[in-house]
PDB file of N, CA, C and O in Angstrom:
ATOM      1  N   UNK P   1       7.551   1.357   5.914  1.00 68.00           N
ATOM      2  CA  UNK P   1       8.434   2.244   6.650  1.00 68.00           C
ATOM      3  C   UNK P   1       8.957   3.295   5.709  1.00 68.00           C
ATOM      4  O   UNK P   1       8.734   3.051   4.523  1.00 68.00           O
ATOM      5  N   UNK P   2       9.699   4.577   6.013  1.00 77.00           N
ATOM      6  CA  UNK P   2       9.095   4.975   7.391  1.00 77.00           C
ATOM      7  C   UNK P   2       7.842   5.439   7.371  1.00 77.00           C
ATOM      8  O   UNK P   2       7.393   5.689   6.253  1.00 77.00           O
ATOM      9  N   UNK P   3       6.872   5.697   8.671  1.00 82.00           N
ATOM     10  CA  UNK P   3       5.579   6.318   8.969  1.00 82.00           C
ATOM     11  C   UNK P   3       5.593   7.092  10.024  1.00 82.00           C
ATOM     12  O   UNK P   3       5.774   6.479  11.076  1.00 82.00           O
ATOM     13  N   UNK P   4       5.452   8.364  10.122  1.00 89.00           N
ATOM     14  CA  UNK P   4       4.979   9.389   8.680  1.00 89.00           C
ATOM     15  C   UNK P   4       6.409   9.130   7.948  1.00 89.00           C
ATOM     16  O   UNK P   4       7.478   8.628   8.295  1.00 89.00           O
ATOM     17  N   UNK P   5       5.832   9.793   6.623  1.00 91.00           N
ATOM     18  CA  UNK P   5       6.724   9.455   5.188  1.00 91.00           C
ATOM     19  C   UNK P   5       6.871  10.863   4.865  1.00 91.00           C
ATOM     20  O   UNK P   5       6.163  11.746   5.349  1.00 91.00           O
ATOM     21  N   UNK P   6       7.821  11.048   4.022  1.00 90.00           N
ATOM     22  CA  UNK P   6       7.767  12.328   3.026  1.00 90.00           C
ATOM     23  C   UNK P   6       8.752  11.892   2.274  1.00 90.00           C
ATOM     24  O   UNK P   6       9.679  11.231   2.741  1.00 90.00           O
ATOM     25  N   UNK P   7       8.627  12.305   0.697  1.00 91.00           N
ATOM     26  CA  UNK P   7       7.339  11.749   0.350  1.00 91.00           C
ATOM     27  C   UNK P   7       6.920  10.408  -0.192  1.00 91.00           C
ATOM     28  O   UNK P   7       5.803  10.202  -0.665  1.00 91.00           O
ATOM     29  N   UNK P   8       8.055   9.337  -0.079  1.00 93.00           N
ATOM     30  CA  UNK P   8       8.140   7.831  -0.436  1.00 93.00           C
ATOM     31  C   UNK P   8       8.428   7.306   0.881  1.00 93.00           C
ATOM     32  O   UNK P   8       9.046   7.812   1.817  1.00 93.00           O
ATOM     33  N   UNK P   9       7.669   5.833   0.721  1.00 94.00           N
ATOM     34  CA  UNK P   9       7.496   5.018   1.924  1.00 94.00           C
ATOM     35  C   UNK P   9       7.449   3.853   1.126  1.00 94.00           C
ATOM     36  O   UNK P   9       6.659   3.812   0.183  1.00 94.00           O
ATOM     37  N   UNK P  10       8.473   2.541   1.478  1.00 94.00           N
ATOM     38  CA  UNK P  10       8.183   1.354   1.021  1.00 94.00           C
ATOM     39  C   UNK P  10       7.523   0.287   2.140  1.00 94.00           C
ATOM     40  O   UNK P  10       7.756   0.236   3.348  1.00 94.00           O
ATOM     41  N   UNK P  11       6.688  -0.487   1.392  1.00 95.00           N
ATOM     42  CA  UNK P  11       5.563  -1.127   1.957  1.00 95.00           C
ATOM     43  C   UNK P  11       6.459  -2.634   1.687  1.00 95.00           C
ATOM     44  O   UNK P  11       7.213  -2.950   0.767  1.00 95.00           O
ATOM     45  N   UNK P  12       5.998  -3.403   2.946  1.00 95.00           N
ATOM     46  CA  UNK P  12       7.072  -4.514   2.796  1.00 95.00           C
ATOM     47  C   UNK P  12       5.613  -5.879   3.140  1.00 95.00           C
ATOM     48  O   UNK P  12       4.614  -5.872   3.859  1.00 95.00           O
ATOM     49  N   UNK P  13       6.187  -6.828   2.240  1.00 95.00           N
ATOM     50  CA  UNK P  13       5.018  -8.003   2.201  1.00 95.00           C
ATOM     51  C   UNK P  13       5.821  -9.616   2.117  1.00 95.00           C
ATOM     52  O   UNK P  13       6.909  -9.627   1.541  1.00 95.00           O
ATOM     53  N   UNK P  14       5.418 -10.626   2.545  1.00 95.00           N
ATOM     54  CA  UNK P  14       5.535 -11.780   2.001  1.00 95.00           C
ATOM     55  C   UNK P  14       4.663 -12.243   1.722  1.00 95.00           C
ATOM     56  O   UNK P  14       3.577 -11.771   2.056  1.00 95.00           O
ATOM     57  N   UNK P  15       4.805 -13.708   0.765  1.00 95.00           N
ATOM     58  CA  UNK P  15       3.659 -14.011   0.554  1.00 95.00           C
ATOM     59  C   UNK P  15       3.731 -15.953   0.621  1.00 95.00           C
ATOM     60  O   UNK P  15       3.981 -16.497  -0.455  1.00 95.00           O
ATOM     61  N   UNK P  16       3.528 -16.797   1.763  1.00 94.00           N
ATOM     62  CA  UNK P  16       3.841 -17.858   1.729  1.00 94.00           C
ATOM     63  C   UNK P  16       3.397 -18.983   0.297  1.00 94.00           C
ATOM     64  O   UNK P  16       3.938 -20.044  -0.014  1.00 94.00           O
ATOM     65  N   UNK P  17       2.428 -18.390  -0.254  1.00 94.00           N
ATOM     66  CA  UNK P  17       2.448 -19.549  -1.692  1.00 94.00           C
ATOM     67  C   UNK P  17       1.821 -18.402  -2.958  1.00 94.00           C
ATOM     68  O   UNK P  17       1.669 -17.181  -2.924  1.00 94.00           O
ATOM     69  N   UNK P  18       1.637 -19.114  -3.706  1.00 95.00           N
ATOM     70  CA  UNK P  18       1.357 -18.067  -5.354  1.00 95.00           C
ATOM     71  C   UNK P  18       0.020 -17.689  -4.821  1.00 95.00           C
ATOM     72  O   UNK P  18      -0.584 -18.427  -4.043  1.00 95.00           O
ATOM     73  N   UNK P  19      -0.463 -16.512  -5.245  1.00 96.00           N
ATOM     74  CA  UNK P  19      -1.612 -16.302  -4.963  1.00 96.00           C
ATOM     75  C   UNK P  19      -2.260 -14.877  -5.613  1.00 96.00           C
ATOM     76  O   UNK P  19      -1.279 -14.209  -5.285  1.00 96.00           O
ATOM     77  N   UNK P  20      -2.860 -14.197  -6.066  1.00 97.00           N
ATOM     78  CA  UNK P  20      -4.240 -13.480  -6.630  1.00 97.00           C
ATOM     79  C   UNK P  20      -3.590 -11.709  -5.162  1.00 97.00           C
ATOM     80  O   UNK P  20      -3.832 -11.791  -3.958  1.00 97.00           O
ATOM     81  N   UNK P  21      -2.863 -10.472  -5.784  1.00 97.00           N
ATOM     82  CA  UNK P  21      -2.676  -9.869  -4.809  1.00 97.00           C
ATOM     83  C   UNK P  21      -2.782  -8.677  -5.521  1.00 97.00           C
ATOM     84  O   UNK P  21      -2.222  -8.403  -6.583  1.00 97.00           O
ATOM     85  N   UNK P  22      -3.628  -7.909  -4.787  1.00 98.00           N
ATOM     86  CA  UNK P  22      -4.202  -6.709  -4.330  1.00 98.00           C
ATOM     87  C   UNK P  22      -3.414  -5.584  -3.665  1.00 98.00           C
ATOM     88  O   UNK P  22      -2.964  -5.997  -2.596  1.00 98.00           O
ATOM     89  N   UNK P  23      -3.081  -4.317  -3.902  1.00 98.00           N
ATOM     90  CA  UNK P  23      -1.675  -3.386  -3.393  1.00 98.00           C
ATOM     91  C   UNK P  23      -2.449  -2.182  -3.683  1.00 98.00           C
ATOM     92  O   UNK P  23      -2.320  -1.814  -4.850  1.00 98.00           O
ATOM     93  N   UNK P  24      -3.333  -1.350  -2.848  1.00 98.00           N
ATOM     94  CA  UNK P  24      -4.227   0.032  -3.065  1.00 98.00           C
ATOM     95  C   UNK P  24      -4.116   0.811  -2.234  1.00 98.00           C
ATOM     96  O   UNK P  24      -4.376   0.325  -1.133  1.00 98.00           O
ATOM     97  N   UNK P  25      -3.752   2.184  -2.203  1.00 98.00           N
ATOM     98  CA  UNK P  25      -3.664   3.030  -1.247  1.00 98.00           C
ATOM     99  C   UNK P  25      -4.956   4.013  -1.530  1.00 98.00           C
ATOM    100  O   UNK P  25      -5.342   4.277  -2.669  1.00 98.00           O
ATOM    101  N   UNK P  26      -5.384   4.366  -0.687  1.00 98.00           N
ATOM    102  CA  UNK P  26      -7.054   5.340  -0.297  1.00 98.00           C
ATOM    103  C   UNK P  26      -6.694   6.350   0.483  1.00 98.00           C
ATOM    104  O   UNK P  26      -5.716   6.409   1.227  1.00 98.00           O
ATOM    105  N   UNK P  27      -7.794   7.408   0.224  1.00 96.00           N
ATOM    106  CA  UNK P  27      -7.390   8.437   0.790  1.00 96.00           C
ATOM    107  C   UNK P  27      -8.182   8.052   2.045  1.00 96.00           C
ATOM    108  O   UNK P  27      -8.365   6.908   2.460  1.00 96.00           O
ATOM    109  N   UNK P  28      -8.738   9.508   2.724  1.00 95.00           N
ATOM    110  CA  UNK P  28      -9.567   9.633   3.720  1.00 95.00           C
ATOM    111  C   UNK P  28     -11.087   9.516   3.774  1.00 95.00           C
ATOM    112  O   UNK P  28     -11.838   9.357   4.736  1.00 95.00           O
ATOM    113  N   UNK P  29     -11.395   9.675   2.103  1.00 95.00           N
ATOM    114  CA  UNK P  29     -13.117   9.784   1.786  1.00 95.00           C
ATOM    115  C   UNK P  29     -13.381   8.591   1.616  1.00 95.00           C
ATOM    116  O   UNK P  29     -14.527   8.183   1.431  1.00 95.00           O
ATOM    117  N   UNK P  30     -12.091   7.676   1.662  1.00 95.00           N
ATOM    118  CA  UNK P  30     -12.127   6.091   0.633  1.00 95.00           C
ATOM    119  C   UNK P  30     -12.189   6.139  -0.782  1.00 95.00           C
ATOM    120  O   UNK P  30     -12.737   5.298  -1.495  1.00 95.00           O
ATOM    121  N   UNK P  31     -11.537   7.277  -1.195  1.00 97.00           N
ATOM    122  CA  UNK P  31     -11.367   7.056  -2.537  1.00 97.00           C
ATOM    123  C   UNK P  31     -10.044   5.893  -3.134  1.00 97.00           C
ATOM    124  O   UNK P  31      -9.119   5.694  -2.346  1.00 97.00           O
ATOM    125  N   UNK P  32     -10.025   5.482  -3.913  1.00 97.00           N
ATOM    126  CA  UNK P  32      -8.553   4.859  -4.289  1.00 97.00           C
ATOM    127  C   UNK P  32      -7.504   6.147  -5.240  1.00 97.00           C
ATOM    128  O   UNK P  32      -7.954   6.771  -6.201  1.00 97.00           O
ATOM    129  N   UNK P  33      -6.161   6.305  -4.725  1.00 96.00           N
ATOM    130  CA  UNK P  33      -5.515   7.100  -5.224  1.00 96.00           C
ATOM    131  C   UNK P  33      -4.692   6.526  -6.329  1.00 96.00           C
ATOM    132  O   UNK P  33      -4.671   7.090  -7.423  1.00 96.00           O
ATOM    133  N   UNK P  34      -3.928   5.299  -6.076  1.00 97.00           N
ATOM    134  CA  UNK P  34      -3.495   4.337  -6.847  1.00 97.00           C
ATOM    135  C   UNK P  34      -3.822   2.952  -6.084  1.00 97.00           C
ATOM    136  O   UNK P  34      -4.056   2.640  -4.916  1.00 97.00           O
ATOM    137  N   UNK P  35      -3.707   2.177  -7.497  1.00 97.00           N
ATOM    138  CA  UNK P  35      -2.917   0.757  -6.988  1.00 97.00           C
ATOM    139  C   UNK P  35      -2.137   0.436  -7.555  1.00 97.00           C
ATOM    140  O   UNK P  35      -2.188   0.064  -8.727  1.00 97.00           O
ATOM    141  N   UNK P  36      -1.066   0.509  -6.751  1.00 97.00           N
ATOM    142  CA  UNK P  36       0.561  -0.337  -6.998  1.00 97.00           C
ATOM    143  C   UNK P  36       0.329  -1.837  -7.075  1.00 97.00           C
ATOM    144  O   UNK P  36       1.316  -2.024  -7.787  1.00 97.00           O
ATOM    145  N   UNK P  37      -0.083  -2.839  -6.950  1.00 97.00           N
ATOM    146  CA  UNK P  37      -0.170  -4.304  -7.453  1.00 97.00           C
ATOM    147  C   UNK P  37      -1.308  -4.626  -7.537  1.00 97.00           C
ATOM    148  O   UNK P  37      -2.013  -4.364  -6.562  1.00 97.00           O
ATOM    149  N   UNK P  38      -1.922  -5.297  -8.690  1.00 97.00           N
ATOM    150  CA  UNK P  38      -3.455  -6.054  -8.937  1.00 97.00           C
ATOM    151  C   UNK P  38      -2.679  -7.005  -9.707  1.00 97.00           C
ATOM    152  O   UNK P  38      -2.212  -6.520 -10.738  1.00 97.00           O
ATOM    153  N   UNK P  39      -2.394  -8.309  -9.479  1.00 97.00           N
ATOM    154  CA  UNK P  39      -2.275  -9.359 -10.475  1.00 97.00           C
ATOM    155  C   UNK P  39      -1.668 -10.969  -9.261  1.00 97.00           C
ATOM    156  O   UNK P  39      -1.582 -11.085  -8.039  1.00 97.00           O
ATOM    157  N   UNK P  40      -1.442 -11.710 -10.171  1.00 97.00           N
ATOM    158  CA  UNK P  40      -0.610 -13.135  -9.596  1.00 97.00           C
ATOM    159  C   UNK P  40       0.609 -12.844  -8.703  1.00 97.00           C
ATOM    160  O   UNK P  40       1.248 -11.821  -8.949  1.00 97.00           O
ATOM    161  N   UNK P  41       0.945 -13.535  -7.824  1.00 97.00           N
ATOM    162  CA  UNK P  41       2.232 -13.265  -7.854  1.00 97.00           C
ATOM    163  C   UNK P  41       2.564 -14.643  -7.148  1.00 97.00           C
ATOM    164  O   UNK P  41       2.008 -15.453  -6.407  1.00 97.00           O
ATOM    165  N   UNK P  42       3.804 -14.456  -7.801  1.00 97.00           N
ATOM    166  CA  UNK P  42       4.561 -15.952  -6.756  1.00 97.00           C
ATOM    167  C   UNK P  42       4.992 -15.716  -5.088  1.00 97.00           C
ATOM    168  O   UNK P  42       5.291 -14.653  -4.544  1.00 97.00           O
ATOM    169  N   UNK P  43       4.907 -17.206  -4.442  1.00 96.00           N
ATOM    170  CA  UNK P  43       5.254 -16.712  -3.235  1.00 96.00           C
ATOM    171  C   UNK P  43       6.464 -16.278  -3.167  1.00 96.00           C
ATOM    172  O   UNK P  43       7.149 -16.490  -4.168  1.00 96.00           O
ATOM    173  N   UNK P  44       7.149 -15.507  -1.941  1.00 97.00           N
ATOM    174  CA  UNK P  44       8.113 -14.576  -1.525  1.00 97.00           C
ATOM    175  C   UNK P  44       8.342 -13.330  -1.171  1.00 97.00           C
ATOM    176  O   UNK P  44       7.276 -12.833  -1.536  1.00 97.00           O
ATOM    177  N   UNK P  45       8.973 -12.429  -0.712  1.00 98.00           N
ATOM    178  CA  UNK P  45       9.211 -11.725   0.097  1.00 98.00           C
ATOM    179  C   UNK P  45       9.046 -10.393  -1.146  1.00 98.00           C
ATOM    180  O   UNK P  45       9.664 -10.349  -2.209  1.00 98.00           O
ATOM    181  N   UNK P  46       8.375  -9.720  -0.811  1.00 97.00           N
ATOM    182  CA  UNK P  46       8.340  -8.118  -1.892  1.00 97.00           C
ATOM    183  C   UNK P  46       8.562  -7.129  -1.313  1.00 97.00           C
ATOM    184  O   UNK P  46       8.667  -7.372  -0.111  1.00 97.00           O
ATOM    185  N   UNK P  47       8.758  -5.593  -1.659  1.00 96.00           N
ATOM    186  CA  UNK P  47       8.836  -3.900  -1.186  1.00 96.00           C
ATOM    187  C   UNK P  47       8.601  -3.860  -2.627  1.00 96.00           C
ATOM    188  O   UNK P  47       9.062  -4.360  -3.653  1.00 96.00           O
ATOM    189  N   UNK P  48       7.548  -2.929  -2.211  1.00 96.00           N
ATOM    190  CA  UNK P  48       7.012  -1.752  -2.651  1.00 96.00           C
ATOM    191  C   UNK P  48       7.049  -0.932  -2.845  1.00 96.00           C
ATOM    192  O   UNK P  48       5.822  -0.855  -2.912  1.00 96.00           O
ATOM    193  N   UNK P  49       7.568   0.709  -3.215  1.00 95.00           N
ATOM    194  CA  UNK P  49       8.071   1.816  -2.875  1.00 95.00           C
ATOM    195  C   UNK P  49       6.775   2.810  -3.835  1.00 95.00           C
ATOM    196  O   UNK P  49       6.650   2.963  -5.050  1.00 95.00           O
ATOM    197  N   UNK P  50       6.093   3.256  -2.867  1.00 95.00           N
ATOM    198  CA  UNK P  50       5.566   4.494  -3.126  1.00 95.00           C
ATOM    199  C   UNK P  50       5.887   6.106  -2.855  1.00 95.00           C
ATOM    200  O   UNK P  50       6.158   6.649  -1.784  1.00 95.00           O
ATOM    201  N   UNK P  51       5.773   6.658  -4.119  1.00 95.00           N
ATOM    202  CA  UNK P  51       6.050   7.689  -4.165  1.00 95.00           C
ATOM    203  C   UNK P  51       4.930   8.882  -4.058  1.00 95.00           C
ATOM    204  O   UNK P  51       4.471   9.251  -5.139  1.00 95.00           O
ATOM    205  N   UNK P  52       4.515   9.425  -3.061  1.00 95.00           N
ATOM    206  CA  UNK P  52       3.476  10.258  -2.512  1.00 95.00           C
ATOM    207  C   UNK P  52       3.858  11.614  -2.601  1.00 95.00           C
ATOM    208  O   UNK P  52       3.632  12.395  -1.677  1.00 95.00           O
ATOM    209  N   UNK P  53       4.555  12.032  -3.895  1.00 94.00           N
ATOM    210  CA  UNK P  53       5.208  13.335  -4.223  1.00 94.00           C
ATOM    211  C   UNK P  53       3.830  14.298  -4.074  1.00 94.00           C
ATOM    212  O   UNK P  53       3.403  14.995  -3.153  1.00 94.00           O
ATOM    213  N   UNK P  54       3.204  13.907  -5.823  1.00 93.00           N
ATOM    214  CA  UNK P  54       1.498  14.757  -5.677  1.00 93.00           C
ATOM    215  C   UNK P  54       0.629  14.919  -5.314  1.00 93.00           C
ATOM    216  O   UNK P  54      -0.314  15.600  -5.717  1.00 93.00           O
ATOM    217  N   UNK P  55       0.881  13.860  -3.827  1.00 94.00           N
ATOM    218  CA  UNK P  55      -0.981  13.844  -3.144  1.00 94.00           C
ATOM    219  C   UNK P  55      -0.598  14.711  -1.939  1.00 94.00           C
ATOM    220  O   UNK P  55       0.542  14.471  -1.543  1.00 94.00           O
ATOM    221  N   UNK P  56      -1.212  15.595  -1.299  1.00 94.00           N
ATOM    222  CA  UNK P  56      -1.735  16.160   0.011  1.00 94.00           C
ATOM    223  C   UNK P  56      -1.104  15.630   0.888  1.00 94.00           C
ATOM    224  O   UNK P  56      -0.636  14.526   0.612  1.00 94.00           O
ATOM    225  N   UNK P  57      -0.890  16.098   2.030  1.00 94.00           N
ATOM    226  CA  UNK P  57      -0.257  15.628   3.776  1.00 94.00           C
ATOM    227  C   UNK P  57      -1.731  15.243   3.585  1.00 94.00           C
ATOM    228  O   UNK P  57      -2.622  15.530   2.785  1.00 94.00           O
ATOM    229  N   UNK P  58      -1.552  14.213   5.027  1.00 94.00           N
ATOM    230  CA  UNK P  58      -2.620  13.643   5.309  1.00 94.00           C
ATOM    231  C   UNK P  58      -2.518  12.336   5.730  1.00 94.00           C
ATOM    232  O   UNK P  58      -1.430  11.762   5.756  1.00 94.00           O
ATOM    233  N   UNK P  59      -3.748  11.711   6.125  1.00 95.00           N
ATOM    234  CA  UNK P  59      -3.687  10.344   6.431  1.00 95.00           C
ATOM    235  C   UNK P  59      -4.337   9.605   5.310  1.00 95.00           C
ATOM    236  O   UNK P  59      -5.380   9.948   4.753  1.00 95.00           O
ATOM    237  N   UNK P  60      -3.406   8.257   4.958  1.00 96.00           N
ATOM    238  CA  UNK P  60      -4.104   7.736   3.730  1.00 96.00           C
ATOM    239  C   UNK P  60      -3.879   5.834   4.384  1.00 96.00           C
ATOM    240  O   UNK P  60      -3.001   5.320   5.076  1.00 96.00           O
ATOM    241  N   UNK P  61      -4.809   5.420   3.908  1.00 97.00           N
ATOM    242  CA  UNK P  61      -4.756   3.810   3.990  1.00 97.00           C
ATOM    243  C   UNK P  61      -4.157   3.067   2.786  1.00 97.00           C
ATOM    244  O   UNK P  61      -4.332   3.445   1.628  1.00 97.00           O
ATOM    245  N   UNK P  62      -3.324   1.813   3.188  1.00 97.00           N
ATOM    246  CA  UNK P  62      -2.880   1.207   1.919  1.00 97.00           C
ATOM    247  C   UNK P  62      -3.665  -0.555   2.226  1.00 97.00           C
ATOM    248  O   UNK P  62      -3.478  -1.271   3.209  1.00 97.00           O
ATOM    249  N   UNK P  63      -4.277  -0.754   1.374  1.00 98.00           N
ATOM    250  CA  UNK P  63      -4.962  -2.652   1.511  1.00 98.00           C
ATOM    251  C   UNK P  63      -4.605  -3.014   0.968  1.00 98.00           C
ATOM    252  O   UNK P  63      -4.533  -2.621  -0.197  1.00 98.00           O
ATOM    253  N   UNK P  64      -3.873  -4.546   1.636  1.00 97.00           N
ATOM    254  CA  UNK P  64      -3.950  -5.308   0.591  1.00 97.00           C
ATOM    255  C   UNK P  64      -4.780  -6.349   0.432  1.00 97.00           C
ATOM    256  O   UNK P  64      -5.582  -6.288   1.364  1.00 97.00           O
ATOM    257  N   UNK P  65      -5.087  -7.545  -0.451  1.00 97.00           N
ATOM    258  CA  UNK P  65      -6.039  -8.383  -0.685  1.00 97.00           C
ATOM    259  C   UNK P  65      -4.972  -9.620  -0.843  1.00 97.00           C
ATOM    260  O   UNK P  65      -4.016  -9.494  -1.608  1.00 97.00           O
ATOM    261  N   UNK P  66      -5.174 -10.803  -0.100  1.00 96.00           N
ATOM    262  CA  UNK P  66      -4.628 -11.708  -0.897  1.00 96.00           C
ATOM    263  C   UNK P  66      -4.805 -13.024  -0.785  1.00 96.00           C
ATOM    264  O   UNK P  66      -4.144 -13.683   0.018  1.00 96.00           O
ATOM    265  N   UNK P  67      -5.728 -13.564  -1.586  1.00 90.00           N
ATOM    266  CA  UNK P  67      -6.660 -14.814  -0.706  1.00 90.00           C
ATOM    267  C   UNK P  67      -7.553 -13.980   0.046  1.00 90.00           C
ATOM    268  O   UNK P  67      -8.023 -12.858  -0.142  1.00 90.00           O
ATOM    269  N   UNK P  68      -7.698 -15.210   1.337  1.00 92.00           N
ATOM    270  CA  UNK P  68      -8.351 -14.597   2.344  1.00 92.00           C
ATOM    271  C   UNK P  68      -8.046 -13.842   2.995  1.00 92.00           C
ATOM    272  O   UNK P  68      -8.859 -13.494   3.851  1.00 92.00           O
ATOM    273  N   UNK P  69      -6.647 -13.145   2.944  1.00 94.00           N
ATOM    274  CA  UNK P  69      -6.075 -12.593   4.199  1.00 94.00           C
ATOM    275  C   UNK P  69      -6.347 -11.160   3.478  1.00 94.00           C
ATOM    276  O   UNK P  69      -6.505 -11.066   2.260  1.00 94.00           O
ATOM    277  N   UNK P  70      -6.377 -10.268   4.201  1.00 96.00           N
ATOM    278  CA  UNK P  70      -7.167  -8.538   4.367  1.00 96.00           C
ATOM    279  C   UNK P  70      -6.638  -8.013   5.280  1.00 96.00           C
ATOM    280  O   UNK P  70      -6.872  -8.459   6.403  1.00 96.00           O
ATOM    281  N   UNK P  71      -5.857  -7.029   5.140  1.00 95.00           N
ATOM    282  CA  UNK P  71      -5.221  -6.052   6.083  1.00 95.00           C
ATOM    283  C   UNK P  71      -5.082  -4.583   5.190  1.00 95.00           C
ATOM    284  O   UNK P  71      -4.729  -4.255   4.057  1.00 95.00           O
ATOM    285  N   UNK P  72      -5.493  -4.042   6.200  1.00 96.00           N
ATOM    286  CA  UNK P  72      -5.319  -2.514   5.912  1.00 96.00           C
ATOM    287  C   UNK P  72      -4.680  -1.726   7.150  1.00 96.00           C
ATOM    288  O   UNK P  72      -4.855  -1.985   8.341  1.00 96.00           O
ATOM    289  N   UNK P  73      -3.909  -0.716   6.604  1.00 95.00           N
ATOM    290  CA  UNK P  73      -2.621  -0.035   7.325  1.00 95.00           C
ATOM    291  C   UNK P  73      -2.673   1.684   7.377  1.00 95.00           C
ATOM    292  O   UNK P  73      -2.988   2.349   6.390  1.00 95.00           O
ATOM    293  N   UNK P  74      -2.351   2.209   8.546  1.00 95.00           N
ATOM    294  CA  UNK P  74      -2.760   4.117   8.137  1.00 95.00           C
ATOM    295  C   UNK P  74      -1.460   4.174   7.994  1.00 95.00           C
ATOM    296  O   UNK P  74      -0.544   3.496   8.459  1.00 95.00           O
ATOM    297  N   UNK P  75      -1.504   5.094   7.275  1.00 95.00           N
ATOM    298  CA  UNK P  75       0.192   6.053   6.568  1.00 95.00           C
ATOM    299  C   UNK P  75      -0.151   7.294   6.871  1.00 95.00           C
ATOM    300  O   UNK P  75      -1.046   7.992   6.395  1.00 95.00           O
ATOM    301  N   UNK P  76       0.552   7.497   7.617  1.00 95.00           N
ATOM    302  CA  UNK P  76       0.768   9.472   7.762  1.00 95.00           C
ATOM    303  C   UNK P  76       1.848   9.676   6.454  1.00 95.00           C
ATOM    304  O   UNK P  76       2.897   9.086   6.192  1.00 95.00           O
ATOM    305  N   UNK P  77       1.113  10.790   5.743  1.00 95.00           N
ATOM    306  CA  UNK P  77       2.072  11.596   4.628  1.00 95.00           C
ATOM    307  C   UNK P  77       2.500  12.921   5.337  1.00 95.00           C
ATOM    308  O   UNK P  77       1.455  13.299   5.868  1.00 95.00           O
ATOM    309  N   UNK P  78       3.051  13.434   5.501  1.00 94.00           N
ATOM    310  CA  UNK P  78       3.739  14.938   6.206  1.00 94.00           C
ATOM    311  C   UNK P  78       4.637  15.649   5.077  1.00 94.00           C
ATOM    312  O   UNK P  78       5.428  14.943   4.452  1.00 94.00           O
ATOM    313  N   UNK P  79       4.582  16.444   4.912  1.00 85.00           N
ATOM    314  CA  UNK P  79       5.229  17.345   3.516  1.00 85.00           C
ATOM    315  C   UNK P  79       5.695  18.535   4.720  1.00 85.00           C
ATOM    316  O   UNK P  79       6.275  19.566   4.378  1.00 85.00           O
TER     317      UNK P  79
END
C-alpha cells in the first residue's frame, strides 16, 4: 500500500515459520530493477518500504519466493 504509489510504497508480508525469502520488483520487459530481500528469515510479520524515486511511472511487478509459495503483485508507480 498505497497502489498507485508515488514514489514509496510499503509491501507488507508474514511469514508462518523460518524459511529461504525472495523480495524482487520487475519492470514491464521482466527485467529485475531491485531486490529488496534474498536471504533466511525468521517467521513473522515484515514491511518493506520501497522507494521508486528513480525509476519511470509505470507498471512494475514485485515477487516474492518463499518455499513453495509464489505470488506476484502489479504496482502502479504514477509521478
Amino acid at each position: 500500500y498505497p497502489n498507485p504509489f508515488n514514489p514509496t510504497t510499503t509491501l507488507s508480508f508474514a511469514l508462518p515459520i523460518e524459511s529461504e525469502v525472495s523480495l524482487s520488483i520487475y519492470n514491464l520487459q521482466g527485467r529485475e530493477v531491485v531486490s529488496l530481500i534474498n536471504g533466511n528469515m525468521d517467521a513473522g510479520y515484515y514491511s518493506v518500504v520501497w522507494n521508486a524515486n528513480r525509476e519511470a511511472s509505470g507498471v512494475y511487478f514485485v515477487k516474492m519466493i518463499s518455499g513453495n509459495y509464489r505470488h506476484i503483485q502489479k504496482l502502479m508507480l504514477v509521478k
